[in-house]
Amino acid sequence: MGELWSKMAYYRLYTSWSYPRNYEVRGLFNDSLSCCINSLLQSFSATTELLDILNKWNPSDGMKQSIIPLQLKNALLAMRDSSHPAPHKDLLKSLYHHTICRRTQQDADEIFHTILNLTQKQMPDLSLAQEIRSLYEIKVETQVKCSHCTFIQRCTSSLFSLPLAICEGGNTLESCINSYFQLQNLVDGEENHCSQCEKKQPSTHAQKLVSLPPIMCVHLKRFRIERGYTRKLFNKVTFPETFNTSVFATAQSENVVNDAPGADEHYSLYAVIVHIGYPMFGHYTAYVRPIEDQAWYYANDSYVQPATWADVQDTYEGDNTAYLLLYRKKTLNSSG
C-alpha cells in the first residue's frame, strides 16, 4: 500500500526535536506494504502507558526472540532512539512469522486486535498481561428482554475497540454511539428463544456499557459488504478533540437496566488512524499527538511533519478518512 504513495510530494521532516522522556515522532520505512502496521505503531508509541507496562517486564536471556511483546517493547524503545535506522524491523518479522501476510491489504482494526491479543497472550508475566488488557478493554453487556415474560438474558463481552456503524448521510461521534446502543425489536422472524418461556418470543435487544478503559479505541466502520463486494463509506463523521462520557449515559438511559458508568469522565483524542483510497487499493497514515508536547504530527510511513487540529478535521469525510480514533482518559494526565 505504501508504494502507491511513494511518488507523492510529501514534505519530509527529519525529526531533530528533543522531548521529555527522549520522545520524538519517528518515520517508519514501508516493508512489504506495512503502512497499516506503521500507522498503528505510531499510535502505540504515543500511548506512553503501554510502554510503561512493557518496561516493568525484564525478559529472560533465553526468551524466544519472535514473541510479540518482546519485539513490541524493543520497537517502541527504538522509536525513541534516533540511532536506530529501522526501529520496527524485527517486530515486522515477528508479525509476519505469526499471522500477518506480507504484501497483503490489511485492515487496521483487525491488525490492532492481532497485536494486542498476541502481546497479551504471549506475555509470560500474567499480571502485566492483565494490565495490557485492562489498558484497552471495553466491557459491554448484551441484554435481551422477552416481551412476553420480561425475563432478561445477559451476556458480557470484552472489546478492544468500540465498533460504530456509519449511516448514509452525515454522522457525528455521538450519533454513532447512540445508534450502537439503540434498542432493537426482535420480531418478524428474528424472535429470540426465551429460556424462561422455553420458546421463541418477540424480544428487545440492547447494549449496556459496563466499563470504559484508560485508552479507548473507536472503530468507525467505513467498510460495508454488499452483494459479495466490499465498499467504503465516504460519508461525513465528525468527532471532537475531547468529549464527556455522559454521551454513553444519554444513549442508554431508556434502553437498559442501570446507567452507564463514569458519566462525568472526560477523554482526549491523541491518535487517528486514517484510511486513504478504496477497500482493496488503499493506504494508511496516522495523526498523533504525543502527551509530551501536545502538538499534532502527521506520519505517512517514513514521512513525518507537524500538523494541526484543522488537518485532523479534514479526515471527517472523503477519500482521506479517519478509521480508528484513540482517546485517553484525561484523569490519567491532567494535560492530556
CSV table of C-alpha atoms in Angstrom, one decimal, residues 201-327:
chain,number,residue,atom,x,y,z
A,201,GLN,CA,-40.7,-14.9,21.8
A,202,PRO,CA,-40.7,-11.3,20.5
A,203,SER,CA,-37.9,-9.6,22.4
A,204,THR,CA,-35.9,-6.4,22.6
A,205,HIS,CA,-32.1,-6.3,22.2
A,206,ALA,CA,-29.9,-3.6,23.8
A,207,GLN,CA,-26.3,-3.0,24.8
A,208,LYS,CA,-25.2,-1.8,28.2
A,209,LEU,CA,-21.9,-0.2,28.8
A,210,VAL,CA,-20.2,-1.9,31.8
A,211,SER,CA,-16.8,-0.1,31.8
A,212,LEU,CA,-14.5,2.1,29.8
A,213,PRO,CA,-10.7,1.7,29.8
A,214,PRO,CA,-8.0,4.3,30.3
A,215,ILE,CA,-7.3,4.1,26.5
A,216,MET,CA,-10.5,3.9,24.3
A,217,CYS,CA,-10.3,2.9,20.7
A,218,VAL,CA,-13.3,3.8,18.5
A,219,HIS,CA,-13.6,1.9,15.2
A,220,LEU,CA,-15.6,3.8,12.5
A,221,LYS,CA,-16.9,1.0,10.3
A,222,ARG,CA,-16.3,2.5,6.9
A,223,PHE,CA,-16.3,-0.8,5.0
A,224,ARG,CA,-19.6,-2.5,4.1
A,225,ILE,CA,-20.1,-5.8,2.3
A,226,GLU,CA,-22.9,-5.6,-0.3
A,227,ARG,CA,-23.7,-8.4,-2.7
A,228,GLY,CA,-20.4,-10.0,-2.1
A,229,TYR,CA,-18.3,-6.8,-2.6
A,230,THR,CA,-16.7,-4.5,-0.1
A,231,ARG,CA,-17.3,-0.8,-0.5
A,232,LYS,CA,-16.1,2.1,1.5
A,233,LEU,CA,-18.4,4.7,3.0
A,234,PHE,CA,-17.1,8.2,2.4
A,235,ASN,CA,-19.8,9.8,4.5
A,236,LYS,CA,-19.0,12.6,6.9
A,237,VAL,CA,-18.4,11.6,10.6
A,238,THR,CA,-17.4,14.4,12.8
A,239,PHE,CA,-15.6,13.7,16.1
A,240,PRO,CA,-14.5,16.0,18.9
A,241,GLU,CA,-11.0,16.6,20.3
A,242,THR,CA,-12.4,16.0,23.8
A,243,PHE,CA,-15.7,14.5,24.9
A,244,ASN,CA,-17.6,13.7,28.1
A,245,THR,CA,-18.7,10.2,28.8
A,246,SER,CA,-22.2,11.5,29.5
A,247,VAL,CA,-22.9,10.7,25.9
A,248,PHE,CA,-23.0,7.0,26.9
A,249,ALA,CA,-25.4,7.6,29.7
A,250,THR,CA,-27.7,9.5,27.4
A,251,ALA,CA,-27.6,6.8,24.8
A,252,GLN,CA,-28.6,4.0,27.2
A,253,SER,CA,-30.7,5.6,29.9
A,254,GLU,CA,-34.1,4.5,28.5
A,255,ASN,CA,-32.9,1.2,26.9
A,256,VAL,CA,-31.2,-0.9,29.6
A,257,VAL,CA,-31.1,-1.8,33.2
A,258,ASN,CA,-28.7,0.6,35.1
A,259,ASP,CA,-26.9,3.6,33.8
A,260,ALA,CA,-23.5,3.8,32.1
A,261,PRO,CA,-20.5,4.1,34.5
A,262,GLY,CA,-18.3,7.2,34.8
A,263,ALA,CA,-20.8,9.7,33.4
A,264,ASP,CA,-18.6,12.7,34.3
A,265,GLU,CA,-15.3,11.4,32.9
A,266,HIS,CA,-13.5,13.1,30.0
A,267,TYR,CA,-11.5,11.7,27.1
A,268,SER,CA,-9.0,13.5,24.9
A,269,LEU,CA,-8.1,12.4,21.3
A,270,TYR,CA,-4.4,11.7,20.8
A,271,ALA,CA,-4.2,9.4,17.7
A,272,VAL,CA,-6.2,8.9,14.5
A,273,ILE,CA,-5.5,6.1,12.0
A,274,VAL,CA,-6.5,7.3,8.6
A,275,HIS,CA,-7.5,5.2,5.5
A,276,ILE,CA,-6.9,6.7,2.1
A,277,GLY,CA,-8.4,5.2,-1.0
A,278,TYR,CA,-10.6,2.2,-1.5
A,279,PRO,CA,-11.1,-1.2,0.3
A,280,MET,CA,-8.8,-3.2,-2.0
A,281,PHE,CA,-6.5,-0.5,-3.0
A,282,GLY,CA,-5.6,1.9,-0.2
A,283,HIS,CA,-3.1,3.2,2.2
A,284,TYR,CA,-2.9,4.0,6.0
A,285,THR,CA,-1.4,7.0,7.7
A,286,ALA,CA,-1.7,8.4,11.2
A,287,TYR,CA,-2.1,11.7,13.1
A,288,VAL,CA,-0.6,11.5,16.6
A,289,ARG,CA,-0.5,14.0,19.5
A,290,PRO,CA,2.3,12.9,21.9
A,291,ILE,CA,1.5,13.6,25.6
A,292,GLU,CA,4.9,15.1,26.0
A,293,ASP,CA,4.3,18.2,23.9
A,294,GLN,CA,0.6,18.0,23.0
A,295,ALA,CA,1.3,19.0,19.3
A,296,TRP,CA,-0.2,17.1,16.4
A,297,TYR,CA,2.0,15.3,13.9
A,298,TYR,CA,1.2,13.5,10.7
A,299,ALA,CA,3.1,10.3,9.9
A,300,ASN,CA,3.0,8.7,6.5
A,301,ASP,CA,5.4,5.8,6.6
A,302,SER,CA,8.9,7.5,6.5
A,303,TYR,CA,7.5,11.0,6.2
A,304,VAL,CA,6.6,13.0,9.3
A,305,GLN,CA,5.5,16.6,9.5
A,306,PRO,CA,3.8,18.9,12.0
A,307,ALA,CA,0.0,19.1,11.8
A,308,THR,CA,-2.9,20.9,13.3
A,309,TRP,CA,-6.3,20.0,14.6
A,310,ALA,CA,-7.7,21.5,11.4
A,311,ASP,CA,-5.7,18.9,9.5
A,312,VAL,CA,-7.2,16.1,11.6
A,313,GLN,CA,-10.7,17.5,11.0
A,314,ASP,CA,-10.0,17.1,7.2
A,315,THR,CA,-10.4,13.3,7.8
A,316,TYR,CA,-14.1,13.7,8.6
A,317,GLU,CA,-15.1,12.7,5.1
A,318,GLY,CA,-14.0,12.0,1.6
A,319,ASP,CA,-11.1,9.8,0.3
A,320,ASN,CA,-8.8,10.6,3.3
A,321,THR,CA,-10.9,9.5,6.2
A,322,ALA,CA,-10.5,8.6,9.9
A,323,TYR,CA,-10.9,4.9,10.6
A,324,LEU,CA,-9.7,4.4,14.2
A,325,LEU,CA,-9.8,7.0,16.9
A,326,LEU,CA,-7.8,6.7,20.1
A,327,TYR,CA,-8.9,8.6,23.2
